[in-house]
Backbone as a ProteinNet text record, in pm:
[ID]
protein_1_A
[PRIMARY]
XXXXXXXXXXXXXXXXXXXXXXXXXXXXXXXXXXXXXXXXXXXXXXXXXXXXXXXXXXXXXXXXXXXXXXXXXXXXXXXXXXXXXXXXXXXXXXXXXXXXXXXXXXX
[TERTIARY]
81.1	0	86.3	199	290.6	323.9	256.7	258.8	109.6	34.4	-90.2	-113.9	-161.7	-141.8	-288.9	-345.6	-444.6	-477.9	-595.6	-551.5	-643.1	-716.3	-839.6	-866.4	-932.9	-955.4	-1081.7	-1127.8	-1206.7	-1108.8	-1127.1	-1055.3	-899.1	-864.5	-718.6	-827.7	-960.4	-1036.1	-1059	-1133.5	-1177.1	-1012.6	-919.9	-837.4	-763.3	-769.1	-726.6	-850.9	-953.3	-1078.1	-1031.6	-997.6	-963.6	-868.8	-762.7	-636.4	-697.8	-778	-855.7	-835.3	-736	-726.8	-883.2	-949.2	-1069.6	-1102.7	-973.6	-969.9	-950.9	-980.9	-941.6	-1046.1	-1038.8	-1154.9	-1058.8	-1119.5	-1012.1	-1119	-1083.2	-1131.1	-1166	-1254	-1256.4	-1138.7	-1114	-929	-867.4	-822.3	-711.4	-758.3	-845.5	-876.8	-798.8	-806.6	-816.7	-689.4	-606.5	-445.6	-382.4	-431.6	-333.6	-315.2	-482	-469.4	-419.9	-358	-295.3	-382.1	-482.8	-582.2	-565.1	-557.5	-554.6	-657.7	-711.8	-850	-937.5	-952.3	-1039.2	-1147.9	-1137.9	-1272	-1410	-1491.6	-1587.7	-1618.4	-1516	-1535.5	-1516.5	-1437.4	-1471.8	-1565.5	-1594.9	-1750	-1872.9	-1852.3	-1916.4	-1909.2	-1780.7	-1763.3	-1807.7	-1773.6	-1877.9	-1963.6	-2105.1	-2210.2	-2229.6	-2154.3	-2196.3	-2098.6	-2039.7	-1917.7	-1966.8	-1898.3	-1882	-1905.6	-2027.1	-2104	-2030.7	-1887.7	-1802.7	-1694.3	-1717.4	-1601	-1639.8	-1532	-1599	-1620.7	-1725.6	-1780.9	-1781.1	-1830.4	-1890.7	-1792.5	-1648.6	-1523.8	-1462.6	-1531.9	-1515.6	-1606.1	-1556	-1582.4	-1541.8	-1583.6	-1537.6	-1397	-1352.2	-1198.4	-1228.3	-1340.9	-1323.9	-1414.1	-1389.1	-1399.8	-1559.3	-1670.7	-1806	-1854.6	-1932	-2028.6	-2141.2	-2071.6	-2138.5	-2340.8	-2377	-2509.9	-2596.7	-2536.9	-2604.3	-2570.6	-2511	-2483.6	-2655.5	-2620.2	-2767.2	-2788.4	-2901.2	-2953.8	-2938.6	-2845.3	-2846.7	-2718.8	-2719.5	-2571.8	-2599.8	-2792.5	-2771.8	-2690.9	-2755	-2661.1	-2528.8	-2470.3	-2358.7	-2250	-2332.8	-2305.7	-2286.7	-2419.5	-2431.9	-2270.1	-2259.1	-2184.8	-2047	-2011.8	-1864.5	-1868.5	-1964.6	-1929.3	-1934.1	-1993.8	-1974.6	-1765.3	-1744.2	-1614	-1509.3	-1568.3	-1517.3	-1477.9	-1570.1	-1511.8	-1640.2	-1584.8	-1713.6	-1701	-1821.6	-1883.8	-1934	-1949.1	-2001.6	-2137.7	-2179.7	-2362.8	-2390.1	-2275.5	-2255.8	-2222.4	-2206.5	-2186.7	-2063.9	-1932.5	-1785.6	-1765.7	-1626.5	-1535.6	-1424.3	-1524.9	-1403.4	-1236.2	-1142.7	-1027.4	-1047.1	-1103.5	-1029.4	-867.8	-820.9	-687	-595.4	-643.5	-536.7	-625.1	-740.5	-775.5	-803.7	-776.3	-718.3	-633.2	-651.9	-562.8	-562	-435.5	-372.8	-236.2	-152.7	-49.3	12.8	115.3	174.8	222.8	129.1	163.6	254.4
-118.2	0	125.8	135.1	210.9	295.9	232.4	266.6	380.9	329.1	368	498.5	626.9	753	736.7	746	773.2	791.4	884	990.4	955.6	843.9	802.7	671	634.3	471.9	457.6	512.5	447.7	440.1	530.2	491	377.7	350.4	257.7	87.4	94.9	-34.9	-0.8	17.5	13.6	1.4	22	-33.5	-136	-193	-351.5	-455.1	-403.8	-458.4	-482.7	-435.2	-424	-504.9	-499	-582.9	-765.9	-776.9	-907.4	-1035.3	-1133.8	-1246.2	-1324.8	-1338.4	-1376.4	-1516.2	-1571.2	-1692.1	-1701.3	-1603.1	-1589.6	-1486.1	-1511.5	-1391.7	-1367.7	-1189	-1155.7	-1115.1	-1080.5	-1006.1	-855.8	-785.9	-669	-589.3	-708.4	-663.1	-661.2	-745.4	-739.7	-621.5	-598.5	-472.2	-387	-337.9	-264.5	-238.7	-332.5	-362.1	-304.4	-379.4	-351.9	-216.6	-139.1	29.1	83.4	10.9	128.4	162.6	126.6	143.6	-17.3	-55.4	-223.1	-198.1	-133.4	-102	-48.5	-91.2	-0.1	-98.1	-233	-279.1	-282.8	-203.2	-218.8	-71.2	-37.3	102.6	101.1	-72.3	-116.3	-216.7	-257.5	-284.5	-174.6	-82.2	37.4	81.3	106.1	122.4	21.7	-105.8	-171.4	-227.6	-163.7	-165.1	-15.1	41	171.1	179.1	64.2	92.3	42.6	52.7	58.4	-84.3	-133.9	-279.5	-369.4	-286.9	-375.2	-423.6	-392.7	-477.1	-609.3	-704.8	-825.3	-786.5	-731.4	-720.9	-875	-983.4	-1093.3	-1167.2	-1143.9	-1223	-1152.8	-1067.7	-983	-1044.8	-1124.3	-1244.4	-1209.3	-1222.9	-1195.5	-1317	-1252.2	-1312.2	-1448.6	-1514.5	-1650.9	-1756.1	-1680.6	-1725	-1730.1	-1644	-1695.5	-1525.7	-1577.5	-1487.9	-1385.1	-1231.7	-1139.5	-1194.9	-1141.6	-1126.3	-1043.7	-905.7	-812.9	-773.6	-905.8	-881.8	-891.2	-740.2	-738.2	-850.6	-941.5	-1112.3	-1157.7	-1156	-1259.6	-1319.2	-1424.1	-1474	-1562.2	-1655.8	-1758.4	-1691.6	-1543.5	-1491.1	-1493.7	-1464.3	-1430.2	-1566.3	-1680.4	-1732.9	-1818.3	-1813.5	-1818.4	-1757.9	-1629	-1550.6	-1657.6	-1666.6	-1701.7	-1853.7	-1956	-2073.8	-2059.6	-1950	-1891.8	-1852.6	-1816	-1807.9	-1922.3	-2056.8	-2108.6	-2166.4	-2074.5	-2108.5	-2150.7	-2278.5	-2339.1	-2341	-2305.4	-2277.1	-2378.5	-2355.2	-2520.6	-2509.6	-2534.9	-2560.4	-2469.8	-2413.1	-2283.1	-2161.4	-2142.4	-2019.2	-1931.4	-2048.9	-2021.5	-2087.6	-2017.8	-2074.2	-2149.7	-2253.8	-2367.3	-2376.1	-2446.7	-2382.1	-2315.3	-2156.1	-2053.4	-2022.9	-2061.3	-2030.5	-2022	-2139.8	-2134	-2027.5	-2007.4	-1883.1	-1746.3	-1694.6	-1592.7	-1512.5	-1432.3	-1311.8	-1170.8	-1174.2	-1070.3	-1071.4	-976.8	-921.5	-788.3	-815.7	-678	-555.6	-430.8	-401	-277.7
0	0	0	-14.3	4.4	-164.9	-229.4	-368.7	-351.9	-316.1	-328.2	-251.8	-279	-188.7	-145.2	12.6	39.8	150.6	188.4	259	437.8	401	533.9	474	633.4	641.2	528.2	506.9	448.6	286.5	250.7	109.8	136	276.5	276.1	224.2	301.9	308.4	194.1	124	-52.1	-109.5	-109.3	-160.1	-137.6	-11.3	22.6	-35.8	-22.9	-95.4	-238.6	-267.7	-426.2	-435.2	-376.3	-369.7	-273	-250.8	-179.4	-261.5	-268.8	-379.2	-396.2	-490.1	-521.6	-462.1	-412.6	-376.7	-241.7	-144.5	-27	41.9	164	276.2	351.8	396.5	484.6	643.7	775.6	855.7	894.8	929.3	967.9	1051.1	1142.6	1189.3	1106.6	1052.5	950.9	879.7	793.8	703.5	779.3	930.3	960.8	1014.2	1009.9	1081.5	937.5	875.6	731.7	674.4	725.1	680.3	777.6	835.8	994.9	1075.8	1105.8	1198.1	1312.9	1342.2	1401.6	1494.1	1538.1	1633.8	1599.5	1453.1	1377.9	1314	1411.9	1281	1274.9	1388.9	1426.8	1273.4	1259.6	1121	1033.4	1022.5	849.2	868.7	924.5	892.8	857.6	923.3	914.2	740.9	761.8	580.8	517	495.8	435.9	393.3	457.7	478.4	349.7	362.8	246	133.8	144.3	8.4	-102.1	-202	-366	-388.5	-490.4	-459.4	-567.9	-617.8	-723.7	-618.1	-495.9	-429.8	-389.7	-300.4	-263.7	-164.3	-116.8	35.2	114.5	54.2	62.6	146.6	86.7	131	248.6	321.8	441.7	599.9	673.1	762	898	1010.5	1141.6	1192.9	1302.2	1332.1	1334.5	1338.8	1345.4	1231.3	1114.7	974.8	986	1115.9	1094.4	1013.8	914.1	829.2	908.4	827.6	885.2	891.8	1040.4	1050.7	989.4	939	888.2	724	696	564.4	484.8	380.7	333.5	209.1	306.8	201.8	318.6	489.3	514.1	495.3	612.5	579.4	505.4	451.1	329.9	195.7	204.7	61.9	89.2	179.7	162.6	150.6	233.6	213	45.9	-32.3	-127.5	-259	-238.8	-284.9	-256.1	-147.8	-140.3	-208.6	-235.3	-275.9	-437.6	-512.5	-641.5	-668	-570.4	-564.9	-544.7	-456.8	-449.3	-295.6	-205.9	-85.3	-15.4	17.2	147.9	247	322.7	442.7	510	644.9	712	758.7	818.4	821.8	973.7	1051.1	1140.8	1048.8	932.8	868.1	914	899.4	901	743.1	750.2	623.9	682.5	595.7	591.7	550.2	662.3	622.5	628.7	690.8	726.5	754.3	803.2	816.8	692.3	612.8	492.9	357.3	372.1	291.8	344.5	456.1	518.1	482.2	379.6	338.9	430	510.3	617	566.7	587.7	490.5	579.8	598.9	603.3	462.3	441.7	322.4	373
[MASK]
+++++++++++++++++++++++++++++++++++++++++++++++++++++++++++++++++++++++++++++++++++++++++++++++++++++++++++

């Protein structure tokens, strides 16, 4: 991210969003570690709930790989969404293997 000039958390999350491997989910901490905020995730969730609907919101999961509650559809959609991608969920509405599709990164 050091390439990337920007100036607040919200625009640091829309751009790790962007940078999100299609094949991987990340956490609201992590979002929020990675933009230099690390106590900041209760405010990227916040952000995305109102962000830009070309990101993968979907692949955005709490610290213990279980699927947002207030994702809008529902976590069946959201759940839905992530097995279009490729990633399965267990019948508690976590991602499976979490750990090894967990994209956190020092940028």
């Amino acid at each position: 991210m050091e390439n990337i000039k920007v100036d607040n958390l919200r625009d640091r999350v829309y751009v790790l969003m962007a940078l999100l491997p299609s094949d991987n989910v990340t956490t609201y901490g992590d979002i929020a570690a990675m933009a230099g905020h690390p106590y900041a995730a209760r405010q990227v969730g916040e952000i995305a709930h109102g962000g830009p609907s070309n990101l993968p919101w979907h692949r955005l999961v709490n610290s213990r790989g279980g699927l947002a509650v207030g994702f809008p559809g529902g976590q069946c959609t959201q759940r839905l969404m992530l097995e279009q991608d490729g990633i399965l969920c267990d019948d508690r509405y976590r991602v499976v293997n979490f750990k090894e599709r967990r994209w956190h990164q020092n940028l």
